[in-house]
Structures are given as C-alpha cells and as structure tokens.
Coordinates of C-alpha atoms in Angstrom, one line a residue:
X1 CA -8.8 -8.5 7.3
X2 CA -5.5 -8.5 9.4
X3 CA -4.6 -12.4 8.7
X4 CA -4.8 -11.5 5.3
X5 CA -2.8 -8.4 5.2
X6 CA 0.0 -9.8 8.0
X7 CA 1.3 -12.2 5.1
X8 CA 3.0 -9.0 4.0
X9 CA 5.1 -9.1 7.0
X10 CA 8.6 -9.8 5.7
X11 CA 7.8 -9.5 1.8
X12 CA 9.3 -6.6 -0.4
X13 CA 7.3 -4.2 -2.0
X14 CA 9.0 -4.9 -5.4
X15 CA 6.7 -3.6 -8.1
X16 CA 4.8 -0.1 -7.9
X17 CA 2.4 -0.3 -10.9
X18 CA 0.5 3.1 -12.6
X19 CA -2.5 2.6 -14.6
X20 CA -4.6 5.4 -15.5
X21 CA -6.6 6.3 -12.4
X22 CA -5.5 3.3 -9.9
X23 CA -2.1 1.7 -8.7
X24 CA -0.9 -1.5 -7.9
X25 CA 1.8 -2.3 -5.2
X26 CA 3.0 -5.7 -6.3
X27 CA 4.8 -7.7 -3.3
X28 CA 6.5 -10.7 -4.1
X29 CA 3.8 -11.7 -6.3
X30 CA 0.5 -10.8 -4.0
X31 CA -1.3 -7.3 -5.1
X32 CA -2.8 -4.4 -3.4
X33 CA -4.8 -2.6 -5.7
X34 CA -5.5 0.8 -4.9
X35 CA -8.6 3.0 -6.3
X36 CA -7.5 6.0 -4.3
X37 CA -4.0 7.7 -3.8
X38 CA -2.1 7.1 -0.8
X39 CA -0.2 9.9 1.1
X40 CA 3.3 9.4 1.1
X41 CA 4.4 9.8 5.6
X42 CA 8.7 10.7 4.8
X43 CA 10.9 11.2 7.0
X44 CA 10.9 15.1 6.2
X45 CA 7.0 15.5 5.7
X46 CA 4.1 14.5 3.7
X47 CA 4.0 13.9 0.1
X48 CA 0.4 13.9 -1.6
X49 CA 0.0 12.6 -5.6
X50 CA -0.2 15.7 -7.7
X51 CA 3.2 16.9 -5.9
X52 CA 6.0 16.9 -8.2
X53 CA 8.0 14.6 -5.8
X54 CA 5.0 11.6 -5.2
X55 CA 6.6 9.4 -8.3
X56 CA 9.5 9.3 -7.1
X57 CA 9.3 9.1 -3.6
X58 CA 6.3 6.0 -4.5
X59 CA 9.3 3.9 -6.4
X60 CA 11.3 4.4 -4.0
X61 CA 9.5 1.8 -1.2
X62 CA 10.4 -0.3 -4.1
X63 CA 12.4 -3.0 -2.6
X64 CA 11.8 -2.3 0.7
X65 CA 10.3 -4.8 3.3
X66 CA 6.9 -4.0 4.7
X67 CA 7.2 -4.4 8.4
X68 CA 4.0 -4.3 9.4
X69 CA 0.1 -3.4 8.7
X70 CA -1.9 -1.4 10.4
X71 CA -5.3 -0.4 10.5
X72 CA -6.4 2.9 11.9
X73 CA -9.6 3.5 13.3
X74 CA -11.0 1.9 9.9
X75 CA -10.4 4.5 8.2
X76 CA -6.7 3.8 7.3
X77 CA -4.6 1.3 6.0
X78 CA -1.0 1.9 6.7
X79 CA 2.2 0.1 5.8
X80 CA 5.5 0.4 7.8
X81 CA 8.4 -0.6 6.0
X82 CA 11.6 -1.9 7.8
X83 CA 14.7 0.3 8.5
X84 CA 12.3 3.7 7.8
X85 CA 10.5 5.8 9.5
X86 CA 8.1 5.8 6.4
X87 CA 5.2 4.7 5.7
X88 CA 2.3 4.5 3.2
X89 CA -1.3 5.4 4.0
X90 CA -4.2 5.0 2.4
X91 CA -7.5 6.3 3.4
X92 CA -10.5 3.7 3.7
X93 CA -13.0 6.4 4.6
X94 CA -13.8 7.3 1.1
X95 CA -17.4 5.7 1.0
X96 CA -16.9 3.6 -1.9
X97 CA -14.1 0.5 -2.4
X98 CA -10.9 1.7 -1.7
X99 CA -8.3 -1.5 -1.8
X100 CA -8.8 -5.3 -3.2
X101 CA -5.7 -7.5 -2.3
X102 CA -5.1 -10.9 -3.9
X103 CA -2.5 -13.1 -2.9
X104 CA -0.5 -14.2 -5.6
X105 CA -1.9 -17.9 -5.6
X106 CA -5.5 -16.6 -5.6
X107 CA -6.1 -18.6 -2.4
X108 CA -7.0 -14.8 -0.3
X109 CA -8.8 -12.2 -1.2
X110 CA -9.6 -9.3 0.8
X111 CA -11.1 -5.7 -0.4
X112 CA -11.5 -2.5 2.0

C-alpha cells in the first residue's frame, strides 16, 4: 500500500470533485475516489461533512502539495500537506470499500 500512495508525496492536490454520493481528489492526474466523506483536521479544529464550511475548507487544500501519506492502525488514511498543520483524514473502517486510487497512466491502483 505505502509504495503506491507514496507517489503522492510532492504532488499537488489539483482538483476536488463532488459527484452525488462520493468524492474525487485529483493529484496532477492521479485520482483518489472516496466513498466515505473525509474529516478535515484544521488548525482551528475539526470540520466534518455536513458542516456549512466543509466544501470551502476542503477546496482550500487545492494547489497544496502533499507532504506524506500515513496509514493509522488500518483505520484511517491521513494526507499531510506541506506548509500547513491542516490534513485530510479518511476513515477506512467502514465495512466496505472506502478508497479507490489510480495513477494517471493506470499502471498502479489500490483499493482500501
């Protein structure tokens, strides 16, 4: 898992796409499709899906560079970004597929 997602280091989040009941995070061509709503860990606190500021806060990550991707106890995927304490936390302990990641050239993919 780590070798596939480690390619995101030093890539920018280039787009956030809301599609009915799922979300796509695009990283210079690579695509992470989320079937769960991530939690935003912000310097001012936590922001969850359904809160008024959620969309704007999530979109504020656009153009930020990924510093590293961390897997926490097989329960969360954490995207850390450069030059900020803010992060995106993706729950994986949902009982169903939570994340589908593909590289732009489709050579690597990962389902969590």
